[in-house]
CSV table of C-alpha atoms in Angstrom, one decimal:
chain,number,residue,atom,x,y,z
P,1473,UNK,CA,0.0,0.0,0.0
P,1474,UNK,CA,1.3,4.1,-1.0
P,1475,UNK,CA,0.3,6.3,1.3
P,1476,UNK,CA,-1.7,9.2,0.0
P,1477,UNK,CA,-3.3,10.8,3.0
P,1478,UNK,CA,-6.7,10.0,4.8
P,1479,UNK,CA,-10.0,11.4,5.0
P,1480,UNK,CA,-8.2,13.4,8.0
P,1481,UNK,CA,-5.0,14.7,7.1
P,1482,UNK,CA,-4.7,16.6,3.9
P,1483,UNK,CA,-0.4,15.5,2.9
P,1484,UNK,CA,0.9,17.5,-0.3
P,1485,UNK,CA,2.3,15.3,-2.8
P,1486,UNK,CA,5.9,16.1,-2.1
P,1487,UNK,CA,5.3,14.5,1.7
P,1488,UNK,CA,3.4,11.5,0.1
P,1489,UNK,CA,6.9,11.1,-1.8
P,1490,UNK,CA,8.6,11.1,1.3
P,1491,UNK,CA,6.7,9.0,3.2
P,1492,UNK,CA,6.7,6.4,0.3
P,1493,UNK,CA,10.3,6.4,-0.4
P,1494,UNK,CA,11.4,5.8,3.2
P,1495,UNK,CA,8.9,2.9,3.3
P,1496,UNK,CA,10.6,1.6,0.3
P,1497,UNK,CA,14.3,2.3,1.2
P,1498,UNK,CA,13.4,0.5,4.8
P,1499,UNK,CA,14.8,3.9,6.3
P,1500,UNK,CA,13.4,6.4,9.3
P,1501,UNK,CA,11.1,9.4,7.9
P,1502,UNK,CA,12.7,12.1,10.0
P,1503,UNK,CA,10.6,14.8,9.8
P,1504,UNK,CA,11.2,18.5,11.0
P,1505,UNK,CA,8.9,21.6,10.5
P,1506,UNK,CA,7.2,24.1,12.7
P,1507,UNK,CA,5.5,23.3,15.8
P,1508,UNK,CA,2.2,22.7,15.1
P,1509,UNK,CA,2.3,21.5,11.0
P,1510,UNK,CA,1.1,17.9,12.0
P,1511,UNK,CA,4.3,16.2,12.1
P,1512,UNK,CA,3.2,13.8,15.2
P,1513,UNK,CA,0.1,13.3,13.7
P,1514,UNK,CA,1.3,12.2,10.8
P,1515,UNK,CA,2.5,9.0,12.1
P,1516,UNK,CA,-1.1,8.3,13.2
P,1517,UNK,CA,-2.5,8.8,9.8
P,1518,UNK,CA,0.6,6.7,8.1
P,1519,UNK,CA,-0.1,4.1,10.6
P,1520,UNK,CA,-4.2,4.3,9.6
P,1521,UNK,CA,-3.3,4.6,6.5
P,1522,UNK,CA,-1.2,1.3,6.5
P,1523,UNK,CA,-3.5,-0.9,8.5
P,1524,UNK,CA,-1.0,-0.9,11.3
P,1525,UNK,CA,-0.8,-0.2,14.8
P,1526,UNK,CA,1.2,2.6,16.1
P,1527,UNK,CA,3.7,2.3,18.9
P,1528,UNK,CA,4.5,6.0,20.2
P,1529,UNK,CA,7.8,7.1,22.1
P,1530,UNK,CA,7.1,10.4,23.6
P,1531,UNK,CA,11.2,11.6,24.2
P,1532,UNK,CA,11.7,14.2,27.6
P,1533,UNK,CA,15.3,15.9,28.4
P,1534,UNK,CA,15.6,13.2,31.0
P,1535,UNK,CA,14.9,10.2,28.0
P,1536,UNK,CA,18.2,7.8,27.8
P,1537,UNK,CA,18.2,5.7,25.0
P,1538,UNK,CA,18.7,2.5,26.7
P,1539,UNK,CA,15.1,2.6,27.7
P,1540,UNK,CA,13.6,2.5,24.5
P,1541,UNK,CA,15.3,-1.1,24.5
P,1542,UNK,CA,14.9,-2.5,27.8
P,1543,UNK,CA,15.2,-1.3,31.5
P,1544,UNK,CA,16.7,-4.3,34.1
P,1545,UNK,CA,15.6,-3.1,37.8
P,1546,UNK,CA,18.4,-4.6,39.6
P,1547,UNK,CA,17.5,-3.0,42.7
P,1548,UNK,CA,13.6,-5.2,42.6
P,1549,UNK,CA,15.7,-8.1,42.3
P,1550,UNK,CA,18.0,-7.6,45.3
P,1551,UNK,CA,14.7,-6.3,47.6
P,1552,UNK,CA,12.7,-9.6,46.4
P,1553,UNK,CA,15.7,-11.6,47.4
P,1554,UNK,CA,16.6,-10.2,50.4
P,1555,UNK,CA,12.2,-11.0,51.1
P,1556,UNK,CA,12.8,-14.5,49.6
P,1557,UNK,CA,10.8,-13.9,46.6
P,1558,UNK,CA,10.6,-16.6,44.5
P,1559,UNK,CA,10.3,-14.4,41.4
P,1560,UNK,CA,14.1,-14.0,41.8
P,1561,UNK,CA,15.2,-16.7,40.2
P,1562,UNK,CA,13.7,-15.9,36.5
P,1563,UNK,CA,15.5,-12.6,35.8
P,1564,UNK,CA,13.3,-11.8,33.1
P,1565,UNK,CA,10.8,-10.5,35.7
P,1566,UNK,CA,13.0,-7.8,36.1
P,1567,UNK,CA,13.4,-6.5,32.7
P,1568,UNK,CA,10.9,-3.7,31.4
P,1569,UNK,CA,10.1,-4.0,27.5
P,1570,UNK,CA,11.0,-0.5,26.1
P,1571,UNK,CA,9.2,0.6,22.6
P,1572,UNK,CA,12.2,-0.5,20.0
P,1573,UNK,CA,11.5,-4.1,22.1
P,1574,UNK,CA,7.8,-3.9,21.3
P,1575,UNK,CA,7.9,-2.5,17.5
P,1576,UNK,CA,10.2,-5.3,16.7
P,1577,UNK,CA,8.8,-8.4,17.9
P,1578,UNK,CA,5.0,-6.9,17.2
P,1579,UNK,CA,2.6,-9.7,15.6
P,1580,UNK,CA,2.0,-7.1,13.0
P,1581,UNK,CA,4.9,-4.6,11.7
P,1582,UNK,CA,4.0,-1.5,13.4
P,1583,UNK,CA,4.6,2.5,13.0
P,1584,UNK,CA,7.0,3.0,15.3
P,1585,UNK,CA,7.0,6.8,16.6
P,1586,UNK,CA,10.0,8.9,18.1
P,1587,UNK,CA,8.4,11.6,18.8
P,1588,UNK,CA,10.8,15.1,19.1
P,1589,UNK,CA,14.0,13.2,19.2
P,1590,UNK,CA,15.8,16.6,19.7
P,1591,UNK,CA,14.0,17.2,23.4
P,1592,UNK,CA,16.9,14.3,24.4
P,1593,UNK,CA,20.2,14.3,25.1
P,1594,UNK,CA,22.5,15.2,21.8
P,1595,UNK,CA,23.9,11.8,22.4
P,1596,UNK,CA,20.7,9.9,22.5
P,1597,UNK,CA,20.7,9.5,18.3
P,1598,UNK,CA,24.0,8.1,18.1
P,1599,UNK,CA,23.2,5.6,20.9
P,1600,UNK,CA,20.3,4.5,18.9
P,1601,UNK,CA,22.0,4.1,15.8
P,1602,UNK,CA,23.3,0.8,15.0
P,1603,UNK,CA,20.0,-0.8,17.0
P,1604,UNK,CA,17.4,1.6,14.0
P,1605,UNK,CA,20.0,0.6,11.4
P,1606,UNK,CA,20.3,-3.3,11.8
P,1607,UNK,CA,16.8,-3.3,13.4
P,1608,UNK,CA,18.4,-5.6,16.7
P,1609,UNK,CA,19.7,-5.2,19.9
P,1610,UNK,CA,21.3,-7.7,22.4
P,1611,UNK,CA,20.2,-8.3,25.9
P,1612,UNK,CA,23.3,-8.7,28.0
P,1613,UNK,CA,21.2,-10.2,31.1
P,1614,UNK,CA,19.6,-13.1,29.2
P,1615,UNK,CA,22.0,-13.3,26.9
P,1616,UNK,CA,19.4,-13.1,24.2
P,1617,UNK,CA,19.1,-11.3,20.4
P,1618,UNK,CA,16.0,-9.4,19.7
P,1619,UNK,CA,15.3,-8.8,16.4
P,1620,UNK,CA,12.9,-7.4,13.6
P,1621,UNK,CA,11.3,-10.2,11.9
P,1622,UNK,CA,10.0,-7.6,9.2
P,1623,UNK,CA,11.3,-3.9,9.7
P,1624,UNK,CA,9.0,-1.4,11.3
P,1625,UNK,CA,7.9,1.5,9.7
P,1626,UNK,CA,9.7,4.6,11.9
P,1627,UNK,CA,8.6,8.1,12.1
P,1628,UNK,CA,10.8,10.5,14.2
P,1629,UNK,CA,10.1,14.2,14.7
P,1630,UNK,CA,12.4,16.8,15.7
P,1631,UNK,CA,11.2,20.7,16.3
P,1632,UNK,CA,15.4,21.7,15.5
P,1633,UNK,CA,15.7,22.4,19.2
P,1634,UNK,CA,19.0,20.8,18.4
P,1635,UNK,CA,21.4,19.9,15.8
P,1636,UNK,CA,21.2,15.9,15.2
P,1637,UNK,CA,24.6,14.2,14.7
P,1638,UNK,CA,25.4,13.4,10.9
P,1639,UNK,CA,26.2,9.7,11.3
P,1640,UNK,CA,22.3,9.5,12.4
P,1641,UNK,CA,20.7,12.0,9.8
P,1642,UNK,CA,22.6,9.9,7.0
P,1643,UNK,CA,20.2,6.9,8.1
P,1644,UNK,CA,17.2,8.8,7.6
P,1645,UNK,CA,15.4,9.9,4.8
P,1646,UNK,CA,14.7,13.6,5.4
P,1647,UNK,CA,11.7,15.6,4.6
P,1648,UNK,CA,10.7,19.4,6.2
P,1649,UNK,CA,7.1,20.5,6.5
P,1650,UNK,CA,6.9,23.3,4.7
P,1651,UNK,CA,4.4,25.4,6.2
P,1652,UNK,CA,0.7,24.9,3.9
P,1653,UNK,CA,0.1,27.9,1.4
P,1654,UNK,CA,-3.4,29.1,1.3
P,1655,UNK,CA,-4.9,26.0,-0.7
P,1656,UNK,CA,-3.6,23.5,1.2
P,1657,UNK,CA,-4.7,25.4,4.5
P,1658,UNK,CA,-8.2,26.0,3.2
P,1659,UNK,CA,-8.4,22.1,2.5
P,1660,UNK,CA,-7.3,21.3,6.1
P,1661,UNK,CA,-9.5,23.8,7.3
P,1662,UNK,CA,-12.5,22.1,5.2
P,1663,UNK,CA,-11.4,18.4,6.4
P,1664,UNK,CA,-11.8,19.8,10.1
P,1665,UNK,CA,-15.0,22.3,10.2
P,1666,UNK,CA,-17.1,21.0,6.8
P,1667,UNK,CA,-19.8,23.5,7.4
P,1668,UNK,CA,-17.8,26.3,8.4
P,1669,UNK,CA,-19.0,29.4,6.6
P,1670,UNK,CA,-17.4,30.2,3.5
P,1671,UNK,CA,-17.0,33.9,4.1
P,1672,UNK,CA,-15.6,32.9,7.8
P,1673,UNK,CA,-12.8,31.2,6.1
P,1674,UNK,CA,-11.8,33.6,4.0
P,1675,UNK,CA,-11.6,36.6,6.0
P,1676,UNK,CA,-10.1,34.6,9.3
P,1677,UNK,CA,-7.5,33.3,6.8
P,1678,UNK,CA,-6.5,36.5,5.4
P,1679,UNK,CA,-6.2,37.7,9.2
P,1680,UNK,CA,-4.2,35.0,9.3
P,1681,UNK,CA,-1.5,34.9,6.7
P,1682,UNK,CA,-1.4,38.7,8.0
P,1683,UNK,CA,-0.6,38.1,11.2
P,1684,UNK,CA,1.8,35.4,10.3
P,1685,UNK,CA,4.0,38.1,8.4
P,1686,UNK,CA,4.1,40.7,10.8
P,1687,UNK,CA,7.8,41.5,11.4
P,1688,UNK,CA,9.3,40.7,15.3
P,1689,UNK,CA,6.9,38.1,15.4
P,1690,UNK,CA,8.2,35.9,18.2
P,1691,UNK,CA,5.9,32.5,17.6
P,1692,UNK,CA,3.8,32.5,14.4
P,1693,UNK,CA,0.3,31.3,15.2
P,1694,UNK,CA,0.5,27.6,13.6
P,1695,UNK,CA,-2.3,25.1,11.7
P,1696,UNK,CA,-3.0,23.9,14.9
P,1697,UNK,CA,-4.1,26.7,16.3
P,1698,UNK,CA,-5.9,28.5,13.4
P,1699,UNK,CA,-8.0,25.5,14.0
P,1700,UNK,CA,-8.3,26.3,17.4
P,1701,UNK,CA,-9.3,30.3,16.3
P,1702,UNK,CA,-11.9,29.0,14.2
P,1703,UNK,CA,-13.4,27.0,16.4
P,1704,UNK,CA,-13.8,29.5,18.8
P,1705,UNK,CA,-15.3,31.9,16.0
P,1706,UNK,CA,-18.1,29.5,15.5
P,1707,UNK,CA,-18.5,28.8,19.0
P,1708,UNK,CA,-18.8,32.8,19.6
P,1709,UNK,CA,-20.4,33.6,16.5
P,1710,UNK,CA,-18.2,36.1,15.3
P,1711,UNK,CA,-19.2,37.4,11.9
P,1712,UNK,CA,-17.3,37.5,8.8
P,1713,UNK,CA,-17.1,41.3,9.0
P,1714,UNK,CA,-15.7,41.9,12.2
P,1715,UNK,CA,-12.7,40.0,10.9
P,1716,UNK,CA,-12.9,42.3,7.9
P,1717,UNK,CA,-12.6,45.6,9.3
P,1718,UNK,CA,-9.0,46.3,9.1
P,1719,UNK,CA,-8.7,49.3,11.7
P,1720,UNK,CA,-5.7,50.0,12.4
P,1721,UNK,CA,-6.1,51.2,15.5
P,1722,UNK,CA,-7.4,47.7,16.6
P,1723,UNK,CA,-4.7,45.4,14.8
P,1724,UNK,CA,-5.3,42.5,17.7
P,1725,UNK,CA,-7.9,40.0,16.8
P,1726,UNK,CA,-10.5,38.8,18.4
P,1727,UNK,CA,-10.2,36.0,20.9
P,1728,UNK,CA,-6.0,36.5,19.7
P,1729,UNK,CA,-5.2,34.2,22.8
P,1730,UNK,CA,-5.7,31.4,20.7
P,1731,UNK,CA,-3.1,32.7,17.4
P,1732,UNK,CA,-0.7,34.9,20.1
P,1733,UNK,CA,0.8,32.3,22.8
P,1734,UNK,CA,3.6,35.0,24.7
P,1735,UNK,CA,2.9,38.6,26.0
P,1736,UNK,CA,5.8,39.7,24.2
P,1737,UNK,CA,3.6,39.1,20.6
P,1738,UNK,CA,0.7,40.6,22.1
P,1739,UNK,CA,2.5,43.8,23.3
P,1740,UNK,CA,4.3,43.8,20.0
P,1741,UNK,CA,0.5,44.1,18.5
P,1742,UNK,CA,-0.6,46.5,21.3
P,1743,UNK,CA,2.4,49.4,20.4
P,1744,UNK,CA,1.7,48.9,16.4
P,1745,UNK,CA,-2.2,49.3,16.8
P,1746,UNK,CA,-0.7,52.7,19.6
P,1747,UNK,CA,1.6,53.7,16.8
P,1748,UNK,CA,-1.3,53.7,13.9
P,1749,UNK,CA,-3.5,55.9,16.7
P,1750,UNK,CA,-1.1,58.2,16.6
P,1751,UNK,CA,-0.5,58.5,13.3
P,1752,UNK,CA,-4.3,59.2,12.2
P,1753,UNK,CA,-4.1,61.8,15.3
């Protein structure tokens, strides 16, 4: 099967092509972009899309490598023997299945997900390396070899927050989300709200792509959360022409919590819209 989007996520045909070819080459999709351009989702919909399941790894600061393998709790062991546990004696009670553990001995070849690989330590690629690349690791305690009876398919994000070692990037096949132009934005926004009001669309977008290109613009409002704007405009019943009146003296939205996430965006808006009041004055 080609993937080619879902009924749910609208993918532009140059991330169909990258999705495909990684599946092809057997490599990791690592996929960067702007917060909020549907790069975790995508692994949903690829998995959906597939007919597989979808194993998630959710990576912290504090995420070590080792535990998307296995975890041995040594320290269990030695309290259950010390009680006189007779679990002790199997020291495969002890070991903790990480995600790589589950992806590659799943009944059905799974999506795996590595979810903003960058959050980790920059050591944490290069430790997962050769374990993604020959798609095995060894267990030293039982002295055991788990391995991928059919590669998984594996999806890792990364939001840029740090560089990511060569060796690891030249295992991956690379694709960045280019933020969607109005067409592509307008389908999204159509898969999500199919009743929305035509007119709302148009104007909140324009508001939109407007406020997206105002200069010193710490964050710029994402998909995500012109979703989240339009939903609220229904909820509220804003009309079309509020969002059309383009006074300068009131450049800040309505309900702008939702597009503007830091008070350093929102006084930004609040001394332009000051600035335009004193220029008409």
């Amino acid at each position: 099967m080609r993937f080619t989007g879902t009924d749910s996520y609208i993918a532009t045909p140059d991330l169909m092509v990258a999705v495909n070819a990684a599946v092809s080459l057997q490599r990791p999709l690592l996929v960067k972009g702007e917060p909020g351009t549907g790069k975790t989702v995508l692994a949903h919909e690829i998995a959906a899309a597939l007919g597989r399941p979808l194993i998630p790894w959710h990576i912290k600061s504090t995420t070590k490598a080792q535990q998307g393998l296995y975890e041995y709790d040594a320290v269990a062991r030695l309290r259950d023997g010390q009680l006189g546990d007779a679990r002790v004696h199997d020291i495969r009670n002890y070991i903790k299945r990480g995600k790589l553990w589950d992806a590659f001995t799943a009944e059905t070849p799974p999506v795996l997900l590595i979810d903003e690989i960058d959050k980790a330590d920059i050591e944490f690629p290069n430790d997962l390396l050769l374990e993604l690349d020959r798609m095995e690791f060894h267990v030293y305690e039982t002295g055991e070899t788990i391995a991928a009876k059919v590669r998984p398919v594996v999806v890792i994000t990364s939001n840029n927050e740090k560089e990511l070692p060569d060796a690891f990037l030249r295992r991956c096949f690379f694709h960045y989300i280019r933020f969607p132009d109005r067409e592509t934005m307008e389908r999204i926004v159509a898969v999500h709200f199919p009743d929305i009001r035509n007119e709302l669309v148009r104007e909140a977008m324009a508001l939109f792509y407007e406020i997206r290109d105002v200069p010193g613009l710490k964050k710029k409002p994402s998909t995500s959360e012109l979703l989240d704007w339009l939903k609220l405009l229904m909820i509220d019943e804003i009309p079309p022409e509020v969002l059309k009146q383009r006074d300068p003296a009131k450049l800040i939205p309505p309900l702008h919590g939702a597009l503007l996430k830091n008070e350093q965006d929102v006084h930004l808006f609040e001394r332009l819209a000051f600035l335009n009041r004193r220029e008409r004055h």
